[in-house]
């Protein structure tokens, strides 16, 4: 009997664990180590953040689902990886620290034959003074929608602003809280949902709503922007995004590295080197992401964290980490199998793998401060990679170490993305987009780097319906309800 | 001034982009038209999803 441990029960890890268990059956063991007791459909946190959904709408308990699937669930966080075992045993193992199941604080070692790291991001609030509380958590001056609890808190604060806006002017600032953030899409959704709700509440006229982000142009989204077919034209996402911001009266400040947050004020540096301040009554700023801080040790107990992980804490896989200049970047730099180059029984999936480099063009301010979005790894790629990695591990277990590994390069896969711009069965809108491939391939598609036959976008009610249906579909799938394998990632 | 033209005057940045006309905006929430777009978008997304798996 072989044992697969999946660290992280989010989008990617849950997909990997549930498919692996289905394919391996009861002959082999699948263990999920994750600190959360509930699974969260993170994209719908946006709607929790504007009071259009409750926390209960976007989460469900993991324990019954894993029990039904026959998965050994440990509500714990992984702390360290020991890929060579220890002095008296060659068996690789991880150490974990329980966060629930009545064992909070207890530690344990679990051996593995295969390991998938799907621990997602650490929300690195403390990277910006004042954005965090100094202990790794969200600070007191801004709100976040990155977790369901954050989103509930954001909604409470927002409601107070709406109340005040009935009688006085209020200023809302939404965007990224550092020069190296990703996930602009979430902030984009939040700002337009706020704008939509403000109109419904009749307080839009008293609200100044402003965007601040590290993108060098609006619509970059960490993917270097995209070109899509709209109305017979091939259009840059810059025009598409600017149009929406202008239509909804949302001015923007871009190329901004927020370097300090205080009560009611952010300090920033722009790409041109100038600095400034922006005041706010309510701000939602996405934090930069980092790896979750797993450590690694060799057989002798020496720290080999730098061998398994990139400096940003994400796990090294089969990507090109040579650090070559932008002009030499290629689609083939991106990983295909997500196998660690040093330890072949370790894989990383979803946000946990270290990208070889940015997707957007690297930018630094004239003062040398890097200000550019880092690569997004959205739900669809995270799910597809999780499934491909699970497939590889199952084949390795069943067919032996020479089994063919499954591939899921972000330079060869597309992504469908629906960004909400306001919720409502008849007055909601969302930007429905597809992009193919996620990472541009300028050798294959000279010009835009992508296949414009499969890269498109449009805003409308249909997009909102799709977003709403996806919410129910993905929660249905994650609960492993009948037919769950038929729903694509 | 037409309602959709008001925002052009608000800033240089707004002035240099495109803003949808009242008709284009109406279509965005016109249920009949959006039912048709729903089908089209779903087909396009399914094609991209199938190319990616
Ligand atoms: C507000 C918001 C809105 C978004 N909207 C969209 C959208 O509309 N469409 C889209 O495609 N994507 C969206 N995304 C991105 C999407 O949520 C991510 O791509 C996806 O969650 C990544 O999956 P993952 O499994 O890599 O990470 P996660 O889903 O974050 O899962 C990581 C898991 O690892 C666990 N973990 C953390 N530390 C440890 C540890 N030490 N040991 C074990 N487990 C650990 C965490 O508790 C978590 O369960 C959004 C993100 C945000 C924040």
Coordinates of C-alpha atoms and ligand atoms in Angstrom, one line a residue:
Chain A
X1 CA 0.0 0.0 0.0
X2 CA 1.4 3.4 -1.0
X3 CA 0.6 6.6 0.8
X4 CA 0.0 10.0 -0.9
X5 CA -0.1 13.1 1.2
X6 CA -1.7 16.2 -0.2
X7 CA -0.8 19.3 1.8
X8 CA -3.5 21.9 1.4
X9 CA -7.2 21.4 0.9
X10 CA -8.0 24.4 -1.3
X11 CA -9.0 24.5 -5.0
X12 CA -5.9 22.6 -6.2
X13 CA -5.3 20.2 -3.3
X14 CA -8.9 19.2 -3.0
X15 CA -9.1 18.4 -6.7
X16 CA -5.8 16.4 -6.5
X17 CA -6.9 14.5 -3.4
X18 CA -10.4 13.6 -4.5
X19 CA -9.3 12.4 -8.0
X20 CA -6.3 10.5 -6.6
X21 CA -8.6 8.7 -4.1
X22 CA -11.1 7.9 -6.9
X23 CA -8.4 6.5 -9.1
X24 CA -6.4 4.7 -6.4
X25 CA -9.4 3.1 -4.6
X26 CA -9.0 1.5 -1.2
X27 CA -5.7 -0.2 -2.1
X28 CA -3.7 2.9 -1.4
X29 CA -4.0 5.7 1.1
X30 CA -4.7 9.4 0.4
X31 CA -4.1 11.8 3.4
X32 CA -5.1 15.5 3.2
X33 CA -3.3 17.8 5.7
X34 CA -5.0 21.2 5.7
X35 CA -5.5 23.7 8.6
X36 CA -9.0 24.7 7.5
X37 CA -12.1 22.8 8.6
X38 CA -14.2 24.2 5.8
X39 CA -13.7 24.4 2.1
X40 CA -14.2 27.9 0.6
X41 CA -15.3 28.8 -2.9
X42 CA -13.0 31.8 -2.8
X43 CA -14.3 33.6 -5.9
X44 CA -17.7 34.2 -4.3
X45 CA -16.0 35.9 -1.3
X46 CA -16.5 39.1 -3.4
X47 CA -20.3 38.8 -3.0
X48 CA -19.9 38.1 0.8
X49 CA -17.8 41.4 0.9
X50 CA -20.8 43.4 -0.4
X51 CA -23.4 41.5 1.6
X52 CA -24.9 39.7 -1.3
X53 CA -24.0 36.3 0.1
X54 CA -23.3 35.0 3.6
X55 CA -20.2 33.1 4.7
X56 CA -22.4 29.9 4.9
X57 CA -23.1 30.3 1.2
X58 CA -19.5 30.0 0.2
X59 CA -18.1 27.4 2.6
X60 CA -18.9 23.8 3.6
X61 CA -17.3 21.4 6.2
X62 CA -14.6 19.2 4.8
X63 CA -14.7 16.3 7.3
X64 CA -17.9 14.6 5.9
X65 CA -16.8 14.9 2.3
X66 CA -13.4 13.3 3.1
X67 CA -15.1 10.6 5.2
X68 CA -17.4 9.8 2.2
X69 CA -14.4 9.7 -0.1
X70 CA -12.3 7.5 2.2
X71 CA -9.7 10.2 2.5
X72 CA -7.7 10.4 5.7
X73 CA -8.2 14.1 6.8
X74 CA -5.9 15.8 9.2
X75 CA -7.0 19.3 10.2
X76 CA -3.4 20.5 10.6
X77 CA -0.8 22.6 8.9
X78 CA 2.2 21.1 7.4
X79 CA 5.4 22.5 9.0
X80 CA 8.3 20.7 7.4
X81 CA 9.3 18.2 4.7
X82 CA 12.0 15.6 5.3
X83 CA 12.4 14.1 1.8
X84 CA 15.3 11.8 2.8
X85 CA 13.8 10.6 6.1
X86 CA 15.9 10.8 9.2
X87 CA 19.1 9.2 10.6
X88 CA 17.4 5.8 11.4
X89 CA 15.0 5.6 8.5
X90 CA 15.1 6.4 4.8
X91 CA 11.3 6.8 4.7
X92 CA 10.4 10.5 3.7
X93 CA 8.0 12.2 6.1
X94 CA 6.4 15.5 6.9
X95 CA 5.7 17.1 10.3
X96 CA 2.3 18.6 11.0
X97 CA 0.8 20.7 13.7
X98 CA -2.9 20.1 14.4
X99 CA -5.3 23.1 14.3
X100 CA -8.5 21.2 15.1
X101 CA -10.0 17.7 15.6
X102 CA -9.5 18.1 19.4
X103 CA -5.7 18.0 18.9
X104 CA -4.9 21.7 18.3
X105 CA -1.2 22.4 18.9
X106 CA -0.2 18.7 18.9
X107 CA 2.5 17.7 16.4
X108 CA 3.0 14.5 14.4
X109 CA 5.2 13.0 11.8
X110 CA 3.5 11.3 8.8
X111 CA 5.5 9.2 6.3
X112 CA 4.7 9.3 2.6
X113 CA 5.5 7.7 -0.7
X114 CA 4.3 10.7 -2.7
X115 CA 3.7 14.2 -1.6
X116 CA 1.7 17.0 -3.3
X117 CA 2.2 20.5 -2.1
X118 CA -0.9 22.5 -2.7
X119 CA -0.7 24.9 0.2
X120 CA -1.6 28.0 -1.9
X121 CA -0.5 31.4 -0.9
X122 CA 0.5 33.1 2.4
X123 CA -1.4 36.4 2.4
X124 CA 1.7 38.4 3.1
X125 CA 0.1 41.5 4.7
X126 CA 3.2 42.4 6.6
X127 CA 5.2 43.0 3.4
X128 CA 3.7 46.5 3.5
X129 CA 4.0 48.4 6.8
X130 CA 0.5 49.1 8.2
X131 CA -1.3 46.7 5.8
X132 CA -0.6 43.9 8.2
X133 CA -0.7 43.8 12.0
X134 CA 2.9 42.8 12.4
X135 CA 1.9 39.2 13.2
X136 CA 1.1 38.1 9.7
X137 CA -2.6 39.0 9.9
X138 CA -4.6 41.8 8.3
X139 CA -4.0 45.2 9.9
X140 CA -6.6 47.5 11.3
X141 CA -6.6 50.2 8.6
X142 CA -7.9 48.3 5.6
X143 CA -10.1 45.3 4.8
X144 CA -9.6 42.2 2.6
X145 CA -11.8 39.7 0.7
X146 CA -9.2 37.0 0.5
X147 CA -11.0 34.7 3.0
X148 CA -14.7 34.3 3.9
X149 CA -14.1 35.8 7.3
X150 CA -12.2 38.8 5.9
X151 CA -15.1 39.3 3.4
X152 CA -17.7 39.3 6.2
X153 CA -15.7 41.9 8.0
X154 CA -15.3 43.9 4.8
X155 CA -19.0 44.0 4.3
X156 CA -19.7 45.2 7.9
X157 CA -17.2 48.1 7.3
X158 CA -18.7 48.8 3.9
X159 CA -22.2 49.1 5.3
X160 CA -21.0 51.7 7.7
X161 CA -19.5 53.7 4.9
X162 CA -22.8 53.5 2.9
X163 CA -24.6 54.7 6.0
X164 CA -22.3 57.7 6.3
X165 CA -22.5 58.3 2.6
X166 CA -26.2 59.1 3.0
X167 CA -25.2 62.4 4.5
X168 CA -21.6 63.1 3.6
X169 CA -18.9 62.4 1.0
X170 CA -16.9 59.2 1.5
X171 CA -13.9 57.9 -0.3
X172 CA -13.3 54.2 -1.2
X173 CA -9.9 52.9 -2.4
X174 CA -9.6 49.4 -3.9
X175 CA -6.7 47.6 -5.5
X176 CA -3.3 46.2 -4.6
X177 CA -1.4 46.8 -1.4
X178 CA 2.2 46.3 -2.7
X179 CA 4.2 46.6 -5.9
X180 CA 4.5 42.8 -6.2
X181 CA 0.9 41.8 -5.9
X182 CA -1.1 39.4 -8.0
X183 CA -4.9 38.8 -8.0
X184 CA -5.9 42.2 -9.5
X185 CA -9.0 40.4 -10.8
X186 CA -10.4 40.0 -7.3
X187 CA -9.9 43.7 -6.6
X188 CA -11.4 44.5 -10.0
X189 CA -14.5 42.5 -9.1
X190 CA -14.8 44.0 -5.7
X191 CA -14.6 47.7 -6.8
X192 CA -17.3 47.2 -9.4
X193 CA -19.5 45.3 -7.0
X194 CA -19.2 48.1 -4.5
X195 CA -20.1 50.6 -7.2
X196 CA -23.1 48.5 -8.2
X197 CA -24.3 48.2 -4.6
X198 CA -23.7 51.9 -4.0
X199 CA -26.1 52.8 -6.9
X200 CA -28.7 50.3 -5.5
X201 CA -28.4 51.9 -2.1
X202 CA -28.7 55.4 -3.6
X203 CA -25.4 56.6 -2.2
X204 CA -23.2 56.6 -5.3
X205 CA -23.2 60.4 -5.7
X206 CA -21.6 60.8 -2.3
X207 CA -18.9 58.2 -3.0
X208 CA -15.6 58.7 -4.6
X209 CA -14.4 55.3 -5.7
X210 CA -10.8 55.0 -6.8
X211 CA -8.6 52.2 -8.1
X212 CA -4.9 51.8 -7.2
X213 CA -2.8 49.0 -8.6
X214 CA 0.7 47.9 -9.5
X215 CA -0.2 47.2 -13.1
X216 CA 1.7 49.3 -15.6
X217 CA -1.5 49.6 -17.6
X218 CA -5.1 49.0 -16.7
X219 CA -6.2 45.4 -17.7
X220 CA -2.7 43.9 -17.3
X221 CA -4.1 41.5 -14.7
X222 CA -0.6 40.0 -14.2
X223 CA -0.8 38.3 -17.6
X224 CA 0.7 41.2 -19.6
X225 CA -2.8 42.0 -20.6
X226 CA -4.5 40.2 -23.4
X227 CA -5.9 40.9 -26.8
X228 CA -9.5 39.8 -27.5
X229 CA -11.9 39.9 -30.3
X230 CA -14.7 42.5 -29.7
X231 CA -17.0 43.9 -32.3
X232 CA -14.9 42.8 -35.2
X233 CA -11.7 44.3 -33.7
X234 CA -8.8 42.7 -31.9
X235 CA -8.7 44.9 -28.8
X236 CA -6.2 45.2 -25.9
X237 CA -7.6 44.5 -22.5
X238 CA -6.3 48.0 -21.7
X239 CA -9.0 49.6 -23.8
X240 CA -11.6 47.2 -22.5
X241 CA -10.7 47.9 -18.8
X242 CA -10.3 51.7 -19.2
X243 CA -13.7 51.8 -20.9
X244 CA -15.4 50.1 -18.0
X245 CA -13.7 52.3 -15.4
X246 CA -14.6 55.5 -17.3
X247 CA -18.2 54.3 -17.8
X248 CA -18.6 53.6 -14.1
X249 CA -16.8 56.8 -13.1
X250 CA -13.9 55.0 -11.3
X251 CA -10.6 56.9 -11.7
X252 CA -7.4 54.9 -11.6
X253 CA -3.9 55.2 -10.2
X254 CA -1.6 52.6 -11.8
X255 CA 2.1 51.6 -11.6
X256 CA 1.8 52.1 -7.9
X257 CA 3.7 50.4 -5.1
X258 CA 1.9 51.0 -1.9
X259 CA 4.7 51.2 0.7
X260 CA 2.9 52.3 3.8
X261 CA -0.6 52.2 5.1
X262 CA -1.8 54.4 8.0
X263 CA -5.3 55.2 9.3
X264 CA -7.1 56.7 6.4
X265 CA -4.1 57.1 4.1
X266 CA -1.8 55.1 1.9
X267 CA 1.7 56.2 0.8
X268 CA 2.8 55.0 -2.6
X269 CA 5.7 55.3 -5.2
X270 CA 4.9 55.3 -8.9
X271 CA 6.9 53.9 -11.8
X272 CA 8.1 57.4 -12.7
X273 CA 9.7 57.6 -9.2
X274 CA 7.3 60.2 -7.8
X275 CA 5.7 59.5 -4.5
X276 CA 2.3 60.4 -3.1
X277 CA -0.5 59.8 -0.7
X278 CA -4.1 58.8 -1.2
X279 CA -6.6 59.3 1.5
X280 CA -9.6 56.9 2.1
X281 CA -12.5 56.2 4.4
X282 CA -12.6 52.5 3.3
X283 CA -9.9 50.6 1.5
X284 CA -9.6 47.0 0.3
X285 CA -6.1 46.3 -0.7
X286 CA -5.0 42.8 -1.9
X287 CA -1.8 41.7 -0.1
X288 CA 1.2 40.2 -2.0
X289 CA 1.4 36.4 -2.0
X290 CA 4.3 34.3 -0.8
X291 CA 4.8 30.6 -0.1
X292 CA 3.3 29.5 3.3
X293 CA 6.8 29.1 4.9
X294 CA 7.3 25.3 4.8
X295 CA 10.8 24.2 5.9
X296 CA 12.8 21.3 4.5
X297 CA 15.5 19.2 6.1
X298 CA 17.8 16.5 4.8
X299 CA 18.6 13.1 6.4
X300 CA 21.2 14.7 8.7
X301 CA 18.7 17.4 9.8
X302 CA 20.4 20.1 7.8
X303 CA 18.1 22.9 6.5
X304 CA 17.6 22.4 2.7
X305 CA 14.6 24.8 2.4
X306 CA 16.5 26.7 -0.3
X307 CA 16.9 23.5 -2.3
X308 CA 13.2 22.7 -2.4
X309 CA 11.8 26.3 -2.4
X310 CA 12.4 29.5 -4.3
X311 CA 13.2 32.6 -2.2
X312 CA 9.6 33.6 -2.3
X313 CA 8.6 30.4 -0.6
X314 CA 7.0 28.7 -3.5
X315 CA 8.2 25.2 -4.4
X316 CA 10.6 24.6 -7.2
X317 CA 9.3 22.3 -10.0
X318 CA 10.3 21.5 -13.6
X319 CA 10.5 25.2 -14.7
X320 CA 13.4 27.2 -15.9
X321 CA 14.6 29.2 -13.0
X322 CA 17.8 30.5 -14.6
X323 CA 16.6 34.1 -14.3
X324 CA 17.2 35.0 -17.9
X325 CA 16.2 38.4 -19.2
X326 CA 12.7 39.3 -20.4
X327 CA 13.7 39.3 -24.1
X328 CA 14.6 35.6 -23.8
X329 CA 11.5 34.4 -22.0
X330 CA 9.8 31.4 -23.7
X331 CA 6.6 29.5 -23.2
X332 CA 8.8 26.4 -22.5
X333 CA 10.2 28.1 -19.3
X334 CA 6.9 27.1 -17.7
X335 CA 6.6 23.8 -15.9
X336 CA 4.8 20.9 -17.5
X337 CA 4.7 18.1 -14.8
X338 CA 5.2 20.1 -11.6
X339 CA 7.6 17.5 -10.3
X340 CA 10.4 18.7 -8.0
X341 CA 13.7 18.3 -9.8
X342 CA 15.6 16.9 -6.8
X343 CA 12.9 14.7 -5.2
X344 CA 10.9 12.9 -7.9
X345 CA 8.1 11.9 -5.5
X346 CA 7.3 15.5 -4.6
X347 CA 5.0 17.7 -6.8
X348 CA 3.5 21.2 -6.3
X349 CA 0.2 22.3 -7.7
X350 CA -1.8 25.5 -7.9
X351 CA -0.4 28.7 -6.4
X352 CA 2.2 26.6 -4.4
X353 CA 4.5 26.1 -7.4
X354 CA 7.2 28.7 -8.1
X355 CA 6.7 30.3 -11.5
X356 CA 9.9 30.7 -13.6
X357 CA 9.4 34.5 -13.9
X358 CA 6.7 37.1 -14.3
X359 CA 4.2 37.0 -17.2
X360 CA 3.9 40.8 -17.4
X361 CA 6.8 42.8 -18.6
X362 CA 9.1 43.5 -15.6
X363 CA 9.1 47.1 -14.5
X364 CA 11.0 49.0 -11.9
X365 CA 10.5 52.6 -10.8
X366 CA 13.3 55.0 -11.6
X367 CA 14.3 54.5 -8.0
X368 CA 14.8 50.8 -8.6
X369 CA 11.7 49.6 -6.8
X370 CA 10.1 46.6 -8.7
X371 CA 6.5 47.5 -9.5
X372 CA 4.8 44.8 -11.5
X373 CA 2.1 42.2 -11.0
X374 CA 3.3 38.7 -10.3
X375 CA 1.7 35.8 -12.3
X376 CA -1.9 34.9 -11.4
X377 CA -2.8 31.2 -11.0
X378 CA -6.5 31.3 -11.1
X379 CA -9.0 28.6 -10.2
X380 CA -9.1 26.8 -13.6
X381 CA -5.3 26.3 -13.9
X382 CA -5.1 25.5 -10.2
X383 CA -7.7 22.7 -10.7
X384 CA -6.3 21.4 -13.9
X385 CA -2.8 21.2 -12.5
X386 CA -4.1 19.5 -9.3
X387 CA -5.8 16.9 -11.4
X388 CA -2.8 16.3 -13.8
X389 CA -0.5 15.9 -10.8
X390 CA -2.9 13.5 -9.1
X391 CA -3.0 11.5 -12.4
X392 CA 0.8 11.3 -12.5
X393 CA 1.1 10.1 -8.9
X394 CA -1.5 7.5 -9.5
X395 CA 0.3 6.2 -12.6
X396 CA 3.6 6.2 -10.7
X397 CA 2.0 4.2 -7.9
X398 CA 0.3 1.7 -10.3
X399 CA 2.8 1.4 -13.1
X400 CA 6.1 2.1 -11.3
X401 CA 8.6 5.0 -11.4
X402 CA 8.9 5.0 -15.2
X403 CA 5.3 5.8 -15.7
X404 CA 4.6 8.7 -18.1
X405 CA 3.9 12.0 -16.2
X406 CA 0.8 14.0 -17.1
X407 CA 1.4 17.5 -18.4
X408 CA -0.5 20.7 -17.8
X409 CA 1.6 23.7 -18.9
X410 CA 0.1 27.1 -18.4
X411 CA 1.6 28.0 -21.7
X412 CA -0.5 25.4 -23.4
X413 CA -3.8 25.7 -21.4
X414 CA -6.4 28.3 -21.6
X415 CA -8.5 29.8 -18.8
X416 CA -12.1 30.8 -18.6
X417 CA -12.6 33.6 -16.2
X418 CA -15.7 35.5 -15.2
X419 CA -15.2 38.7 -13.3
X420 CA -18.3 40.0 -11.6
X421 CA -19.1 43.7 -12.0
X422 CA -22.3 43.6 -9.9
X423 CA -24.7 41.0 -8.7
X424 CA -28.4 40.7 -9.7
X425 CA -30.6 38.3 -11.6
X426 CA -31.7 41.0 -14.0
X427 CA -29.3 43.9 -13.4
X428 CA -26.1 42.1 -12.7
X429 CA -23.1 42.1 -15.1
X430 CA -19.9 40.3 -15.4
X431 CA -16.9 40.3 -17.8
X432 CA -16.8 36.8 -19.2
X433 CA -13.3 36.1 -20.7
X434 CA -11.4 33.3 -22.1
X435 CA -7.7 33.4 -22.7
X436 CA -5.6 30.9 -24.6
X437 CA -3.0 30.2 -23.6
X438 CA -2.7 31.7 -20.1
X439 CA 1.1 32.3 -20.6
X440 CA 1.6 34.0 -24.0
X441 CA 3.6 32.0 -26.5
X442 CA 5.1 34.5 -28.9
X443 CA 6.8 31.7 -31.0
X444 CA 3.5 30.1 -31.7
X445 CA 1.4 33.2 -31.9
X446 CA 3.6 36.1 -33.0
X447 CA 1.9 39.4 -32.4
X448 CA -0.3 39.0 -29.4
X449 CA 1.2 35.8 -28.0
X450 CA -2.2 34.2 -27.9
X451 CA -4.7 32.6 -30.2
X452 CA -7.3 35.4 -30.8
X453 CA -9.8 32.8 -32.0
X454 CA -10.0 31.5 -28.4
X455 CA -9.3 34.8 -26.5
X456 CA -12.4 36.9 -26.1
X457 CA -14.3 39.0 -23.6
X458 CA -17.6 40.7 -23.1
X459 CA -19.6 42.3 -20.4
X460 CA -23.2 41.5 -19.7
X461 CA -25.9 39.8 -17.7
X462 CA -25.1 36.5 -19.3
X463 CA -21.6 36.6 -17.7
X464 CA -23.3 37.2 -14.3
X465 CA -25.6 34.2 -14.8
X466 CA -22.5 32.1 -15.7
X467 CA -20.7 33.3 -12.6
X468 CA -23.7 32.4 -10.4
X469 CA -24.1 29.0 -12.0
X470 CA -20.3 28.3 -11.6
X471 CA -20.7 29.1 -7.9
X472 CA -23.2 26.3 -7.4
X473 CA -21.5 23.9 -9.8
X474 CA -18.1 24.1 -8.2
X475 CA -19.5 23.8 -4.7
X476 CA -21.5 20.8 -5.9
X477 CA -18.4 19.2 -7.4
X478 CA -16.2 19.9 -4.3
X479 CA -18.8 18.2 -2.2
X480 CA -18.4 15.1 -4.4
X481 CA -22.1 14.9 -5.2
X482 CA -23.2 12.5 -7.9
X483 CA -21.6 13.2 -11.3
X484 CA -18.9 15.4 -9.8
X485 CA -16.2 14.1 -12.1
X486 CA -18.1 15.2 -15.1
X487 CA -17.8 18.9 -14.1
X488 CA -14.6 20.3 -15.6
X489 CA -12.1 22.1 -13.4
Chain B
X1 CA -25.4 66.2 -23.4
X2 CA -26.1 62.5 -23.8
X3 CA -25.8 60.6 -20.5
X4 CA -23.1 58.3 -21.8
X5 CA -21.0 61.4 -22.8
X6 CA -20.9 62.9 -19.3
X7 CA -18.0 60.9 -18.0
X8 CA -15.7 61.8 -20.9
X9 CA -15.4 65.3 -19.5
X10 CA -14.4 64.1 -16.0
X11 CA -10.7 63.5 -16.7
X12 CA -8.2 63.3 -19.5
X13 CA -7.9 59.5 -18.8
X14 CA -11.6 59.0 -19.3
X15 CA -11.6 61.3 -22.3
X16 CA -9.1 59.1 -24.2
X17 CA -11.0 55.8 -23.9
X18 CA -14.3 54.5 -25.2
X19 CA -17.6 54.6 -23.3
X20 CA -20.6 52.4 -24.4
X21 CA -23.6 54.1 -25.8
X22 CA -27.0 53.8 -24.1
X23 CA -28.0 51.2 -26.7
X24 CA -24.8 49.0 -26.0
X25 CA -25.5 49.4 -22.3
X26 CA -29.1 48.4 -22.7
X27 CA -28.1 45.2 -24.5
X28 CA -26.0 44.2 -21.6
X29 CA -29.0 43.6 -19.4
X30 CA -31.6 42.9 -22.2
X31 CA -32.7 39.4 -21.1
X32 CA -33.5 38.1 -24.6
X33 CA -30.2 39.2 -26.1
X34 CA -28.3 38.0 -23.0
X35 CA -30.0 34.5 -23.2
X36 CA -28.5 34.3 -26.7
X37 CA -25.1 35.6 -25.5
X38 CA -25.3 33.0 -22.6
X39 CA -25.4 30.2 -25.2
X40 CA -22.6 31.7 -27.3
X41 CA -20.3 32.4 -24.2
X42 CA -20.9 28.9 -22.9
X43 CA -20.0 27.3 -26.2
X44 CA -16.8 29.5 -26.4
X45 CA -15.8 28.6 -22.9
X46 CA -16.4 24.9 -23.4
X47 CA -14.2 25.0 -26.4
X48 CA -11.4 26.6 -24.4
X49 CA -12.0 24.2 -21.5
X50 CA -11.8 21.2 -23.8
X51 CA -8.6 22.5 -25.4
X52 CA -7.1 22.8 -21.9
X53 CA -7.7 19.3 -20.5
Ligands
LIG1 C1 -11.0 37.2 -3.4 C2 -10.6 36.3 -4.5 C3 -11.3 36.1 -5.6 C4 -10.9 35.2 -6.6 N1 -11.7 35.0 -7.7 C5 -11.4 34.2 -8.7 C6 -12.2 33.9 -9.8 O1 -13.3 34.6 -10.0 N2 -11.9 33.0 -10.7 C7 -10.7 32.3 -10.5 O2 -10.4 31.4 -11.4 N3 -9.9 32.5 -9.5 C8 -10.2 33.4 -8.5 N4 -9.4 33.6 -7.5 C9 -8.2 32.8 -7.4 C10 -8.4 31.4 -6.8 O3 -9.1 31.5 -5.6 C11 -7.1 30.7 -6.7 O4 -6.6 30.5 -8.0 C12 -7.2 29.3 -6.1 O5 -7.8 29.3 -4.8 C13 -5.8 28.7 -6.0 O6 -5.9 27.4 -5.5 P1 -4.8 26.8 -4.6 O7 -5.3 25.4 -4.2 O8 -3.5 26.9 -5.2 O9 -4.8 27.7 -3.3 P2 -6.0 27.8 -2.2 O10 -7.3 27.6 -2.8 O11 -5.7 29.1 -1.4 O12 -5.7 26.6 -1.2 C14 -4.6 26.4 -0.4 C15 -4.9 25.6 0.8 O13 -3.7 25.3 1.5 C16 -4.0 25.4 2.9 N5 -2.8 25.6 3.6 C17 -2.2 26.8 3.9 N6 -1.0 26.6 4.6 C18 -0.9 25.2 4.8 C19 0.1 24.4 5.4 N7 1.1 24.9 6.0 N8 -0.2 23.1 5.4 C20 -1.2 22.5 4.8 N9 -2.2 23.3 4.2 C21 -2.0 24.6 4.2 C22 -5.0 26.5 3.0 O14 -5.7 26.5 4.2 C23 -5.9 26.2 1.8 O15 -6.9 25.3 2.1 C24 -9.7 34.5 -6.5 C25 -8.9 34.7 -5.4 C26 -9.3 35.6 -4.4 C27 -8.4 35.8 -3.2

